[in-house]
XYZ file of C-alpha atoms in Angstrom:
556
model
C -36.818 -15.671 9.902
C -35.540 -12.092 9.680
C -31.958 -11.547 8.605
C -29.457 -9.390 10.488
C -25.933 -8.125 9.917
C -23.295 -6.488 12.097
C -21.207 -3.456 11.160
C -18.088 -2.565 13.163
C -16.593 0.915 13.018
C -13.113 1.459 14.475
C -12.491 5.119 15.297
C -9.529 6.829 16.911
C -10.802 6.433 20.484
C -13.247 3.543 20.365
C -14.907 0.790 18.367
C -18.664 0.555 18.023
C -20.871 -2.215 16.655
C -24.426 -2.060 15.353
C -26.712 -5.000 14.700
C -29.061 -4.087 11.840
C -32.306 -5.559 10.510
C -31.563 -5.923 6.796
C -35.203 -5.491 5.747
C -35.666 -2.068 7.348
C -32.238 -0.753 8.313
C -33.439 -0.561 11.925
C -30.708 -0.590 14.544
C -31.571 -3.454 16.889
C -28.579 -3.130 19.207
C -25.361 -1.146 19.530
C -22.312 -1.035 21.766
C -19.251 1.232 22.114
C -15.930 0.103 23.605
C -13.209 2.635 24.475
C -9.572 1.567 24.064
C -8.015 1.234 27.507
C -4.350 1.624 26.569
C -5.142 4.556 24.296
C -7.020 6.266 27.131
C -3.856 5.956 29.198
C -1.964 7.709 26.363
C 0.424 4.805 25.929
C 2.858 4.636 23.002
C 2.090 8.213 21.893
C 4.170 11.409 21.854
C 2.124 14.306 20.519
C 5.150 16.627 20.515
C 6.717 14.576 17.701
C 3.373 13.590 16.115
C 3.750 9.942 17.154
C 0.420 8.149 17.598
C 0.480 4.366 17.992
C -2.161 1.903 19.165
C -1.783 -1.559 20.628
C -3.697 -4.229 18.653
C -5.018 -5.679 21.902
C -7.168 -2.553 22.304
C -8.823 -3.431 19.016
C -9.083 -7.173 19.558
C -10.544 -6.795 23.041
C -12.965 -4.206 21.668
C -14.060 -6.481 18.841
C -14.998 -9.291 21.216
C -16.744 -6.947 23.638
C -18.941 -5.109 21.133
C -20.010 -8.102 19.062
C -20.856 -10.242 22.088
C -22.777 -7.313 23.534
C -24.978 -6.647 20.477
C -25.670 -10.361 20.037
C -26.728 -10.638 23.699
C -28.752 -7.398 23.664
C -30.648 -8.286 20.502
C -31.661 -11.782 21.611
C -31.859 -12.839 17.962
C -30.950 -16.338 16.869
C -27.236 -16.621 15.996
C -28.189 -18.333 12.704
C -30.048 -15.188 11.627
C -26.884 -13.033 11.807
C -25.684 -13.482 8.261
C -22.686 -11.226 7.913
C -20.100 -8.912 9.505
C -18.066 -6.114 7.931
C -15.350 -4.038 9.583
C -14.376 -0.474 8.774
C -11.416 1.296 10.369
C -9.357 4.456 10.296
C -6.564 4.568 7.741
C -3.915 4.489 6.727
C -3.080 2.577 9.914
C -0.588 -0.176 8.998
C 0.832 -2.724 11.418
C 3.774 -5.183 11.111
C 2.941 -8.903 11.200
C 4.812 -12.225 11.274
C 4.471 -15.104 8.771
C 1.259 -16.288 10.428
C -0.354 -12.863 10.256
C 0.097 -12.232 13.972
C 0.801 -8.591 14.882
C 4.370 -8.222 16.143
C 3.057 -6.468 19.265
C 1.469 -9.794 20.252
C 4.774 -11.685 19.974
C 7.576 -12.077 22.514
C 9.880 -9.102 22.811
C 7.625 -6.626 21.038
C 4.798 -6.268 23.572
C 5.732 -2.692 24.546
C 7.575 -1.533 21.431
C 5.700 1.406 19.838
C 7.257 0.622 16.456
C 5.562 -2.779 16.536
C 2.174 -1.182 17.135
C -0.429 0.067 14.714
C 0.786 3.351 13.195
C -2.401 5.362 13.522
C -3.733 7.504 10.662
C -2.774 10.733 12.477
C 0.847 9.716 13.052
C 3.049 12.151 11.083
C 6.493 10.837 11.975
C 7.084 9.887 8.304
C 7.155 13.404 6.810
C 10.716 13.000 5.466
C 9.889 9.618 3.953
C 6.787 11.017 2.235
C 8.925 13.794 0.773
C 11.350 11.189 -0.593
C 8.517 9.232 -2.198
C 7.185 12.361 -3.873
C 10.591 13.396 -5.169
C 11.300 9.930 -6.559
C 7.838 9.624 -8.137
C 8.403 12.865 -10.051
C 11.997 12.281 -11.133
C 12.784 8.571 -11.509
C 11.774 8.441 -15.181
C 9.042 5.821 -14.909
C 5.341 5.799 -14.064
C 4.298 8.415 -11.492
C 2.692 6.091 -8.966
C 1.194 9.004 -7.034
C -1.049 10.260 -9.837
C -4.172 8.456 -8.582
C -3.372 9.657 -5.039
C -3.870 13.295 -6.044
C -0.238 13.595 -7.175
C 1.175 14.020 -3.657
C 1.962 11.167 -1.280
C 1.302 11.866 2.403
C 3.102 10.986 5.619
C -0.275 9.655 6.805
C -0.077 6.772 4.323
C 1.103 3.165 4.040
C 4.551 3.171 2.350
C 5.849 6.312 4.070
C 5.008 4.915 7.505
C 6.605 1.545 6.821
C 9.744 3.199 5.441
C 10.021 5.358 8.552
C 9.616 2.444 10.981
C 12.166 0.171 9.307
C 14.715 2.989 9.337
C 14.073 3.639 13.019
C 13.991 0.080 14.308
C 16.059 -2.822 12.971
C 14.387 -5.293 15.327
C 10.973 -4.563 13.781
C 12.466 -4.500 10.268
C 14.016 -7.957 10.734
C 10.957 -9.493 12.401
C 8.215 -8.046 10.175
C 7.437 -10.618 7.484
C 4.714 -8.369 6.085
C 2.377 -5.470 6.932
C -1.391 -5.121 7.046
C -3.820 -2.243 7.109
C -5.985 -2.118 10.220
C -9.187 -3.033 8.310
C -7.470 -6.051 6.736
C -5.924 -7.259 9.996
C -9.213 -7.382 11.901
C -10.951 -9.083 8.967
C -8.148 -11.643 8.702
C -8.401 -12.294 12.434
C -12.040 -13.393 12.134
C -11.921 -15.734 9.142
C -11.183 -19.450 9.108
C -8.713 -19.601 6.193
C -5.466 -18.050 7.428
C -3.485 -17.891 4.178
C -1.769 -14.506 3.827
C -1.119 -14.749 0.094
C -4.715 -15.519 -0.921
C -6.356 -13.269 1.696
C -8.552 -10.624 0.080
C -7.110 -7.179 0.834
C -9.227 -4.044 0.819
C -9.387 -2.174 -2.506
C -10.318 0.961 -0.568
C -7.202 0.849 1.616
C -4.778 -0.225 -1.100
C -6.023 2.221 -3.717
C -6.214 5.321 -1.563
C -3.111 4.777 0.588
C -0.723 2.236 -0.983
C -0.573 3.464 -4.626
C -2.320 0.320 -5.886
C -3.880 0.717 -9.339
C -4.996 -1.736 -12.004
C -3.318 0.215 -14.824
C 0.185 -0.680 -13.603
C -0.653 -4.137 -12.338
C -1.245 -3.405 -8.677
C 1.317 -1.988 -6.246
C 4.244 0.217 -7.341
C 7.012 -1.698 -9.136
C 9.890 -3.401 -7.349
C 12.304 -1.142 -9.224
C 10.623 1.985 -7.842
C 10.391 0.650 -4.288
C 13.996 -0.602 -4.368
C 15.216 2.960 -4.914
C 13.538 3.941 -1.650
C 14.801 0.900 0.269
C 15.468 -2.729 -0.809
C 13.274 -3.842 2.104
C 10.228 -2.323 0.392
C 10.985 -4.125 -2.873
C 11.213 -7.445 -0.996
C 8.101 -6.588 0.992
C 6.099 -6.067 -2.196
C 6.281 -9.807 -2.960
C 4.917 -10.599 0.504
C 1.920 -8.280 0.207
C -0.702 -8.763 -2.522
C -1.450 -8.373 -6.207
C -5.235 -8.240 -6.354
C -7.618 -6.191 -4.200
C -11.330 -6.541 -3.514
C -14.321 -4.344 -2.835
C -16.293 -4.676 0.390
C -19.374 -6.229 -1.192
C -17.269 -9.374 -1.581
C -16.723 -12.260 0.838
C -13.356 -12.429 2.615
C -14.270 -15.728 4.281
C -16.498 -17.390 6.842
C -16.264 -16.796 10.596
C -13.738 -19.187 12.146
C -14.815 -21.844 14.634
C -12.653 -20.189 17.299
C -14.313 -16.781 16.919
C -17.786 -18.222 16.412
C -17.472 -19.833 19.836
C -16.142 -16.626 21.426
C -18.877 -14.444 19.950
C -21.857 -16.765 20.201
C -22.306 -16.950 16.431
C -22.083 -19.673 13.778
C -19.409 -20.536 11.225
C -21.955 -19.759 8.478
C -21.592 -16.041 9.213
C -19.974 -14.294 6.247
C -17.082 -11.867 6.826
C -16.955 -9.159 4.153
C -13.769 -7.555 2.836
C -12.753 -4.671 5.120
C -12.879 -0.971 4.306
C -12.224 2.522 5.677
C -14.603 4.349 8.000
C -15.352 7.401 5.852
C -16.123 5.375 2.748
C -18.490 3.142 4.713
C -20.023 6.248 6.291
C -20.731 7.731 2.871
C -22.592 4.572 1.925
C -24.518 4.661 5.205
C -25.574 8.236 4.334
C -26.951 7.171 0.911
C -24.273 8.856 -1.168
C -25.086 9.664 -4.791
C -23.125 11.181 -7.675
C -22.423 14.924 -7.222
C -22.957 14.609 -3.456
C -20.143 15.460 -1.050
C -20.352 13.451 2.180
C -18.367 15.023 5.029
C -17.469 12.632 7.843
C -16.802 15.098 10.649
C -15.032 13.986 13.777
C -11.488 14.481 15.064
C -10.520 15.007 11.426
C -12.694 15.030 8.316
C -12.875 12.699 5.402
C -14.732 14.042 2.379
C -16.105 11.422 0.021
C -17.617 11.613 -3.460
C -18.465 9.058 -6.132
C -18.292 9.571 -9.864
C -19.160 7.533 -12.902
C -16.162 6.374 -14.909
C -17.639 8.086 -17.957
C -17.622 11.480 -16.232
C -14.006 11.265 -15.048
C -12.621 9.361 -18.006
C -8.826 9.356 -17.728
C -8.750 12.563 -15.672
C -6.904 12.496 -12.355
C -8.085 14.995 -9.734
C -5.097 16.870 -8.342
C -4.330 17.316 -4.683
C -6.908 14.943 -3.179
C -6.450 11.656 -1.285
C -7.024 9.367 -4.205
C -9.566 8.142 -6.706
C -10.222 4.439 -6.592
C -12.528 2.197 -8.589
C -15.056 0.688 -6.179
C -13.752 2.166 -2.928
C -17.305 3.275 -2.035
C -19.690 1.862 -4.646
C -18.447 -0.961 -6.893
C -18.444 0.196 -10.498
C -17.966 3.859 -9.602
C -14.868 5.884 -8.793
C -14.527 6.835 -5.146
C -12.921 10.240 -4.518
C -11.451 11.099 -1.109
C -10.288 14.372 0.424
C -10.204 15.671 4.007
C -8.759 17.774 6.795
C -6.107 16.442 9.162
C -7.775 18.250 12.061
C -11.397 19.295 12.464
C -12.754 18.461 15.913
C -9.127 18.024 17.023
C -8.530 21.760 16.531
C -11.370 22.630 18.911
C -10.292 19.884 21.325
C -6.788 21.394 21.413
C -8.274 24.787 22.344
C -10.423 23.224 25.051
C -7.424 21.374 26.516
C -5.359 24.548 26.509
C -8.055 26.545 28.310
C -8.535 23.683 30.766
C -4.946 23.800 32.032
C -5.612 25.988 35.108
C -8.711 23.955 35.952
C -6.889 20.631 35.700
C -3.693 21.782 37.398
C -4.981 24.213 40.013
C -8.691 23.814 40.733
C -8.958 20.027 40.480
C -5.713 19.430 42.388
C -6.406 21.834 45.244
C -7.251 20.749 48.776
C -10.136 23.214 49.042
C -12.598 20.979 47.211
C -13.539 17.480 48.258
C -13.349 14.561 45.819
C -17.126 14.552 45.266
C -17.087 18.286 44.475
C -14.163 17.843 42.081
C -15.960 15.028 40.297
C -19.147 17.097 40.006
C -17.219 20.129 38.752
C -15.349 18.013 36.201
C -18.616 16.599 34.839
C -20.157 20.065 34.595
C -17.125 21.432 32.732
C -17.106 18.485 30.359
C -20.799 18.915 29.591
C -20.824 22.695 29.151
C -17.362 23.853 28.062
C -17.826 23.772 24.273
C -21.535 24.516 24.583
C -20.923 27.822 26.392
C -18.098 28.799 24.042
C -20.370 28.081 21.071
C -23.230 30.129 22.503
C -21.045 33.176 23.161
C -19.177 32.866 19.859
C -22.451 32.647 17.957
C -23.665 35.865 19.596
C -20.627 37.922 18.558
C -21.898 40.438 15.953
C -20.566 39.970 12.435
C -19.344 43.557 12.550
C -17.017 42.781 15.467
C -13.377 42.028 14.717
C -12.549 38.316 14.743
C -9.025 36.850 14.475
C -8.094 34.863 11.394
C -6.912 31.310 12.087
C -5.612 28.373 10.059
C -6.831 24.806 10.595
C -3.420 23.187 9.963
C -2.711 22.216 13.588
C -2.037 18.656 12.374
C -0.832 19.604 8.906
C -2.894 19.817 5.726
C -4.427 16.762 4.127
C -6.344 18.393 1.252
C -5.900 20.168 -1.054
C -2.267 19.272 -1.781
C -1.128 17.261 1.254
C 1.578 18.955 3.310
C 1.981 17.698 6.871
C 4.842 20.116 7.552
C 2.444 23.070 7.646
C 1.477 24.510 11.025
C -1.551 26.406 12.261
C -1.349 30.162 12.831
C -3.502 33.089 13.947
C -3.512 36.789 13.120
C -5.474 39.927 14.052
C -5.305 39.385 17.816
C -5.990 42.439 20.011
C -6.429 43.190 23.706
C -10.138 42.878 23.059
C -9.827 39.280 21.871
C -11.492 36.887 24.315
C -11.847 33.104 24.371
C -15.153 33.131 22.391
C -13.512 35.276 19.679
C -10.708 32.743 19.304
C -13.179 29.859 19.365
C -15.160 31.532 16.586
C -11.948 32.052 14.621
C -11.142 28.339 14.943
C -14.650 27.346 13.831
C -14.264 29.674 10.863
C -10.890 28.099 10.106
C -12.189 24.533 9.885
C -15.047 25.767 7.681
C -12.684 27.743 5.434
C -10.502 24.641 5.135
C -13.622 22.755 4.059
C -14.326 25.417 1.443
C -10.854 24.932 -0.054
C -11.687 21.246 -0.585
C -14.981 22.085 -2.310
C -13.205 24.628 -4.499
C -10.581 22.074 -5.550
C -13.204 19.517 -6.622
C -15.096 22.146 -8.590
C -11.914 23.539 -10.172
C -11.117 20.002 -11.335
C -14.540 19.624 -12.960
C -16.252 17.542 -10.264
C -19.580 19.298 -9.608
C -21.040 19.296 -6.075
C -24.816 19.683 -5.991
C -25.455 18.682 -2.379
C -23.587 18.191 0.899
C -24.270 15.634 3.648
C -22.738 15.817 7.120
C -22.252 12.748 9.302
C -20.472 12.141 12.585
C -20.441 13.640 16.064
C -19.729 17.236 15.031
C -22.499 17.226 12.424
C -25.117 16.031 14.899
C -24.019 17.894 18.020
C -22.994 21.369 16.866
C -25.634 23.496 15.100
C -23.238 26.469 15.371
C -20.533 24.719 13.337
C -23.009 23.332 10.817
C -24.660 26.709 10.236
C -21.252 28.366 9.847
C -20.267 25.653 7.363
C -23.448 26.186 5.333
C -22.724 29.929 5.228
C -19.093 29.436 4.194
C -19.843 26.805 1.532
C -22.960 28.697 0.435
C -24.694 25.347 0.069
C -27.437 23.556 2.032
C -26.139 20.748 4.258
C -28.200 17.734 5.280
C -27.307 15.896 8.484
C -27.662 12.109 8.630
C -29.835 10.941 11.522
C -27.731 7.902 12.367
C -25.239 8.184 15.220
C -23.281 5.371 13.604
C -23.266 6.030 9.842
C -19.886 4.302 9.204
C -20.958 1.200 11.145
C -24.273 1.285 9.274
C -22.387 1.486 5.974
C -20.272 -1.499 7.016
C -23.505 -3.372 7.786
C -24.753 -2.536 4.273
C -21.616 -4.093 2.768
C -22.164 -7.154 4.973
C -25.750 -7.487 3.707
C -24.554 -7.547 0.089
C -21.651 -9.922 0.787
C -24.160 -12.216 2.534
C -26.343 -12.335 -0.586
C -29.304 -10.545 1.006
C -29.099 -7.690 -1.520
C -27.814 -7.796 -5.089
C -25.749 -4.601 -4.856
C -24.824 -1.810 -2.457
C -27.032 0.815 -4.128
C -30.136 -1.308 -3.551
C -29.028 -2.124 0.004
C -28.241 1.524 0.797
C -31.701 2.663 -0.299
C -33.293 0.165 2.086
C -30.860 0.312 4.996
C -29.211 3.747 4.775
C -29.763 6.605 7.211
C -32.521 9.181 6.917
C -31.793 12.867 7.590
C -32.663 14.727 10.758
C -31.798 18.329 9.882
C -30.899 20.637 7.039
C -28.917 23.877 7.309
C -29.471 26.540 4.673
C -27.029 29.398 3.977
C -28.053 32.670 5.632
C -27.865 35.006 2.649
C -27.031 38.112 4.688
C -24.003 36.351 6.215
C -22.588 34.662 3.095
C -20.842 37.856 1.810
C -19.275 38.465 5.233
C -17.738 34.987 5.269
C -16.473 35.446 1.704
C -14.599 38.531 2.844
C -13.209 36.713 5.903
C -12.120 33.871 3.657
C -9.901 36.300 1.786
C -8.016 36.871 5.057
C -7.749 33.073 5.502
C -6.271 32.753 2.002
C -3.764 35.540 2.656
C -2.614 34.000 5.944
C -2.437 30.565 4.271
C -0.143 31.889 1.546
C 2.055 33.667 4.073
C 2.518 30.581 6.288
C 3.080 28.281 3.328
C 5.767 30.564 1.920
C 7.531 30.696 5.295
C 7.434 26.877 5.503
C 9.032 26.554 2.048
C 11.918 28.784 3.159
């Protein structure tokens, strides 16, 4: 009998599942489920950077995608040995004493503060600033030092602190909090004991200031100075954390019945999407894996001997075992990548959406056809025309901070900006400037790693942008002045989650062995165009100058 595993990848807009043959890494079946409430833009207010998701979107999606891949594959349920879930993060959610999300309890069904606080929610900027100030000045251990030395509003403690200050009803009802990847894992297993449940090392280390050297989470004394609630909460969270090659539990009888599986199916400890994606792309030491979607997550692994006691400044954490057990996982990223281009598309689409598609001149069938054509060709046409602009022609300089800056040196108060606009600037010029901006932002991350002594010998791109936009990938290769390989898998994070599941199930001895057998091959490689590299270096100088200017204004 062949053995199979399932990897689930929760993104910002949808969840997808893949059912994988563990012997070959072949994808036998896959399914994507889009979140209905999220599509309706519920619980979100972009103007104040509030982005919340209802847990029902995720629970309904889980049932849909797993049942679908099991049915599609027609394999015996007994042959599906394991499941692992990866998610976005930090995306914490308040829960009651039984581990039930507050949004699923009476009185909280429509309360945004009881929802999952999505990774891109930046409502906790003030709270993050408080954490950073306290960490530097309180006289004890600096609990941010393994988080790059700067705590972000995108992360666990800042978000919780913000919610409990905003909403006493949630504060009083929330017995504890869980990361998204832990919640969905906990949902599936039979043993529902919060205290002994195995929390994700990846999530806790990168986002919650957990580290072995100080015995786990930040001390009660430190947290109490932020808010006594956090000090009390610490005792209701966890002490130990676990890597995703380990078993969280067995599939519960309830969920086995729902999904058409057996209670022998192993559920692995949860993890984050980018870290799983790096594993799915066969990450090695000195390789930077760029997970490119709405934002980017940049992942590296390093031997403990190479890093020693060094802490890399200004990144999103270094955590033992967050990617490969036994190695340090290093995370960086950009708060907006594809989101910057999506913003530009939405802005240009305003007259189409509000005038053309609402007019009485066109019939409904014509409007539907026009909408489909625009959706299919909008970015494609912009890319084609932007690519054909001669390098000698003047291009605006733009910043990629439309959702703040994640790395280097997290600062979510920063805003995007643009300079060098003229009457000759057209939409393709601006689009090219925005593409340059996200690539220049990527270069700053590479420079920070290299300045801190972490050598990058190769770059791998995964995700929708990497596979669908040759223009962006070629620009990135030119800006980084490094070849970039593109993973062939459409679902590298889900594939990485499946690799963890195969190890947790005992099919492989370790994740390196499993990754070699099951990981994605590469479908393309982009080499730097040597005649264009010097031009981009010069344009990057303008990016650096504008960056300094905007950052100085923000400080004032």
